[in-house]
Coordinates of C-alpha atoms in Angstrom, one line a residue:
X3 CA 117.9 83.9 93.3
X4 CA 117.1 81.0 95.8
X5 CA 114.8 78.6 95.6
X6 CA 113.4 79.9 99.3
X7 CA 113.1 83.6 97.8
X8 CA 111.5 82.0 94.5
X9 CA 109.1 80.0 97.0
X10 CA 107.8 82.6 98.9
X11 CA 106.1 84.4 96.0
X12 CA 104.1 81.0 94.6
X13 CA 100.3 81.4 94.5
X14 CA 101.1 85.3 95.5
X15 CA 101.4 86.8 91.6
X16 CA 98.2 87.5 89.6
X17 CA 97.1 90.2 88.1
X18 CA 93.9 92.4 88.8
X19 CA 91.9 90.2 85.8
X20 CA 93.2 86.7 86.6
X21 CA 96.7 87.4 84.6
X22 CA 100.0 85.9 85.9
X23 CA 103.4 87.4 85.1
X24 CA 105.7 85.7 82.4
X25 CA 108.9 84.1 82.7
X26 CA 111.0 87.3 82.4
X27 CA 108.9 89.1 84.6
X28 CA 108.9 86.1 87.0
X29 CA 112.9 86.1 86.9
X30 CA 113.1 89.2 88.0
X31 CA 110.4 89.2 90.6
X32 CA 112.3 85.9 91.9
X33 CA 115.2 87.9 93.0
X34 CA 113.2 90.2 95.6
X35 CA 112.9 88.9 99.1
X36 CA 108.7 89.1 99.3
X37 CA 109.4 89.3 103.3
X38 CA 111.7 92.3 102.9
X39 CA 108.6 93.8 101.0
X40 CA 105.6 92.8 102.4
X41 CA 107.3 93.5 106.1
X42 CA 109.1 96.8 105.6
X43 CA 110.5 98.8 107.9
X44 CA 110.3 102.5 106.0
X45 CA 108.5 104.7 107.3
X46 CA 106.6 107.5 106.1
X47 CA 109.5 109.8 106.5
X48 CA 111.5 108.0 104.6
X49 CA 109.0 107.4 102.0
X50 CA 108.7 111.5 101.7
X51 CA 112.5 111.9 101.3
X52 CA 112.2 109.9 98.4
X53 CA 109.0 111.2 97.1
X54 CA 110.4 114.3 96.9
X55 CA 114.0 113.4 96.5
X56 CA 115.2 115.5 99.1
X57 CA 115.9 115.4 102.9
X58 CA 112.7 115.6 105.3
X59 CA 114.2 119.2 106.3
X60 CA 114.2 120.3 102.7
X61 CA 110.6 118.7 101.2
X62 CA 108.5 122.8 101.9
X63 CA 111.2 123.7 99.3
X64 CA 109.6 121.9 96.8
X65 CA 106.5 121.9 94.8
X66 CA 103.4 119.5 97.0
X67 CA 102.1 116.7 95.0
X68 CA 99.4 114.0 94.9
X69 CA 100.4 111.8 98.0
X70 CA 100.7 108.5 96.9
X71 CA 97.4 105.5 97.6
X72 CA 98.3 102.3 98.7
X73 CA 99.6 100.7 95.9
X74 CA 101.8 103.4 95.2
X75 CA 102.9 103.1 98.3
X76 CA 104.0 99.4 97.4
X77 CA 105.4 100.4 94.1
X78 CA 107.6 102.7 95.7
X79 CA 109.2 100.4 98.4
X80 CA 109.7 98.0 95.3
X81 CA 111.7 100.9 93.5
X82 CA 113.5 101.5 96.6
X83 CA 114.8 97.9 97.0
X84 CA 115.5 97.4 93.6
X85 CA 117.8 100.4 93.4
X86 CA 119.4 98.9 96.8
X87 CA 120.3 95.9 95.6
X88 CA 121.4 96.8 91.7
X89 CA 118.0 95.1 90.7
X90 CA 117.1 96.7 87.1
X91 CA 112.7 96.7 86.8
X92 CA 112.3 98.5 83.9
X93 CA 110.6 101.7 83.0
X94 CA 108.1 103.5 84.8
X95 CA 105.0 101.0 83.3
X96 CA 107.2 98.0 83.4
X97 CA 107.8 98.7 87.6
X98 CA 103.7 99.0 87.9
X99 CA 103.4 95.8 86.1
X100 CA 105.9 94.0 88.5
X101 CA 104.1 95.8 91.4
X102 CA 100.6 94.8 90.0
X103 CA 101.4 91.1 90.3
X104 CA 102.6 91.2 93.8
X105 CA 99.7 93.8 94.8
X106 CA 97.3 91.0 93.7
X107 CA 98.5 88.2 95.9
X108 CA 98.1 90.7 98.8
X109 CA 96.5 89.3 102.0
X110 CA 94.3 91.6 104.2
X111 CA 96.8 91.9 107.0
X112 CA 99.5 93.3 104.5
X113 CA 97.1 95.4 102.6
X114 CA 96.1 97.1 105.9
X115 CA 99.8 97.7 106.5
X116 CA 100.1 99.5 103.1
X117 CA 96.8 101.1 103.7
X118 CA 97.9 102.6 107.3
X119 CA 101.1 103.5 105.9
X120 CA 99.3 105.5 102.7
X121 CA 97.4 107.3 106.0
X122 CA 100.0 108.3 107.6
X123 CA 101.9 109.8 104.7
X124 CA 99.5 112.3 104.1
X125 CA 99.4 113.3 107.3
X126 CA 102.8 114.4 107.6
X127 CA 102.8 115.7 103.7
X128 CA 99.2 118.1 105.4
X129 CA 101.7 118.9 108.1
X130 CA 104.8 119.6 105.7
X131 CA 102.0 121.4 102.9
X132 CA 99.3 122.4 105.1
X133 CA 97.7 124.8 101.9
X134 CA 97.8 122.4 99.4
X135 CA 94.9 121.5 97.4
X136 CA 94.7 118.9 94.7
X137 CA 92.7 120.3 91.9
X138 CA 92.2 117.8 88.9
X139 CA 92.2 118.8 85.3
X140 CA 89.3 117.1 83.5
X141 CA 90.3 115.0 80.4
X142 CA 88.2 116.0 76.9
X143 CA 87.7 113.1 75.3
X144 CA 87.2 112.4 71.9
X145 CA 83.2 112.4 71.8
X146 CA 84.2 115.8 73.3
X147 CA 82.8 115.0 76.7
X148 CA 85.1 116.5 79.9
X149 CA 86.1 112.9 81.7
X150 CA 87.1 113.1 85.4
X151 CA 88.5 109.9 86.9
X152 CA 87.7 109.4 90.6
X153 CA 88.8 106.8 93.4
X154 CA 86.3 105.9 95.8
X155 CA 88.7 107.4 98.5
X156 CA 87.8 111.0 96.7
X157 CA 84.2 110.5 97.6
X158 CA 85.0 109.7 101.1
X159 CA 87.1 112.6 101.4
X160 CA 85.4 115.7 101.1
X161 CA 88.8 117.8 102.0
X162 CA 91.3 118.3 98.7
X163 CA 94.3 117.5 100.7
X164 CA 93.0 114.0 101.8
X165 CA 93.4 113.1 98.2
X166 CA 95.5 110.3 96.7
X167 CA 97.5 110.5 93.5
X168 CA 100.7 109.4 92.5
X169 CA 103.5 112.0 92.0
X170 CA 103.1 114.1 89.0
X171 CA 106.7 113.7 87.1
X172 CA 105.6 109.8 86.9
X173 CA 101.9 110.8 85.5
X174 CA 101.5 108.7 82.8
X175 CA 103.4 105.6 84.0
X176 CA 101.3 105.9 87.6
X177 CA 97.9 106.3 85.5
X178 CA 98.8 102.2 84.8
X179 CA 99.1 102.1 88.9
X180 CA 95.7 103.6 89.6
X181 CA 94.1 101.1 87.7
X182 CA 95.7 98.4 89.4
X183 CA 94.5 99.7 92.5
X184 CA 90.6 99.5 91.2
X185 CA 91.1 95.7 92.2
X186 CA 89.4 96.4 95.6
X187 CA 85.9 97.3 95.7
X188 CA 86.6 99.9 98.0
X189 CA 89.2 101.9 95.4
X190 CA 86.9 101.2 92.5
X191 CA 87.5 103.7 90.2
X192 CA 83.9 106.2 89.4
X193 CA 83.8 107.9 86.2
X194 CA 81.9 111.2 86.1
X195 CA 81.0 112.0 82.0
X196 CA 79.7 115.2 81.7
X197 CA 78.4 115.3 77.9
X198 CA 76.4 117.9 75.9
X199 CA 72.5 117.2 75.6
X200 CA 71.5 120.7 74.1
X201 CA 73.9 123.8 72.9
X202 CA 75.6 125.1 75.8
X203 CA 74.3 123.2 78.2
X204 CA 75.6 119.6 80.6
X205 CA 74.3 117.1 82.6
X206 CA 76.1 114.6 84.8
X207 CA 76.2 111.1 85.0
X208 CA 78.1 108.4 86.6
X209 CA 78.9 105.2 85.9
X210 CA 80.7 102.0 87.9
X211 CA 83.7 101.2 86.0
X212 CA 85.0 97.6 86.4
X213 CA 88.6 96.9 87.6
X214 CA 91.1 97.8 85.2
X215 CA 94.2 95.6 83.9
X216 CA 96.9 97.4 82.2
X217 CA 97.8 94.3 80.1
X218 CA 94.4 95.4 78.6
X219 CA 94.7 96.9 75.8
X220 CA 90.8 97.9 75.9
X221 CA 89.0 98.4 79.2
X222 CA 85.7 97.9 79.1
X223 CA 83.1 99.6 81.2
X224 CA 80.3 97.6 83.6
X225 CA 77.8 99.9 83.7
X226 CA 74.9 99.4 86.5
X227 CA 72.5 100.8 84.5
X228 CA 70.4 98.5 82.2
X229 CA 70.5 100.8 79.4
X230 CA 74.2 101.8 79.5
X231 CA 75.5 105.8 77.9
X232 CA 76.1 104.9 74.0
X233 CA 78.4 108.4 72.9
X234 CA 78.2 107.4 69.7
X235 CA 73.7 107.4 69.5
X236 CA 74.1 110.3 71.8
X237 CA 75.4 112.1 69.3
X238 CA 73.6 111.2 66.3
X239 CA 70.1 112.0 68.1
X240 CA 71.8 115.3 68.8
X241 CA 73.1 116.3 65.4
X242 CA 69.7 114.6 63.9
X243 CA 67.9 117.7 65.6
X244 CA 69.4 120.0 63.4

């Protein structure tokens, strides 16, 4: 690590909530080049031989998934350095972490880069999957209503296949990532509940969800509406009835 590489990334690592990294996960941030990052030269080709772990030629052999958002984008041009230049970044949660930091020290000209980059990506993965459609599995959750997380990008994207998600063998791990990308108002994350208000029949609502941290251990919702959805009360007026 030199002191110019260590340099480069001052006043550049904070976390979605105001977090910074620590001193381990500074040391190891301190040995990437933020220029060799930030100003890339892979393009989306490349990105989609890795995504898929295969040659260009070869990615219609394989199962389509979720093309990757911006961030992911970033995360993955981290892993591909790292594994360049013998740098070890942890598990799948660790590398989102690492990621998350230098995601939030972004500036708007590299951001559009990622962003453009994210665009054209799933173009090629339409051309290379032209029939694939993302079809989400909504989560139960333990009040027993069906949860379906949504990026703002889904709502402005009316077509399934101009979704983005992070590959599906790194599920878990990348649901850290989304929330990471919820730092911009424009990928805010919308949560649709869809919970029982009389037998065998469901309503809708949606509510804002604030910007998520994954050093949170508890995200909290920001809900617009002055008398925010209590589950709990829900529930109780509900089994009260009978």
């Amino acid at each position: 690590m030199s002191s110019l590489e260590a340099s480069a990334w001052q006043n550049k690592l904070i976390s979605s909530s105001g977090r910074f990294p620590d001193e381990k996960q500074k040391k190891i941030i301190f040995k990437f080049n933020r220029e060799e990052i930030f100003n890339h030269e892979y393009s989306e080709k490349d990105l989609m031989e890795q995504f898929y772990n295969t040659s260009i030629e070869n990615c219609h052999n394989k199962k389509p998934k979720r093309p990757p958002n911006p961030f992911m984008i970033l995360r993955s041009i981290l892993r591909k350095i790292a594994k360049d230049n013998n740098i070890e970044i942890g598990d799948g949660i660790e590398q989102s972490k690492l990621a998350g930091y230098m995601w939030g020290g972004i500036s708007v000209e590299e951001k559009k880069k990622f962003a453009e980059l994210s665009l054209r990506f799933n173009e090629l993965h339409k051309q290379i999957f032209p029939k694939y459609e993302y079809k989400p599995n909504p989560r139960v959750t333990k009040f027993g209503a069906v949860v379906d997380v949504k990026t703002a990008v889904d709502y402005q994207h009316s077509s399934p296949t101009a979704s983005i998600y992070p590959p599906e063998e790194m599920e878990f791990e990348n649901n850290y990532s989304e929330q990471i990308y919820a730092d911009y108002p424009e990928s805010c994350p919308f949560t649709t509940l869809t919970y029982p208000t009389q037998p065998n029949k469901y309503s809708s609502i949606a509510v804002n969800c604030i910007p998520l941290d994954i050093n949170d251990s508890q995200p909290t919702p920001k809900y617009s509406n002055p008398n925010p959805y209590n589950p709990s009360s829900t529930y109780k007026r509900f089994n009260s009835s009978y």
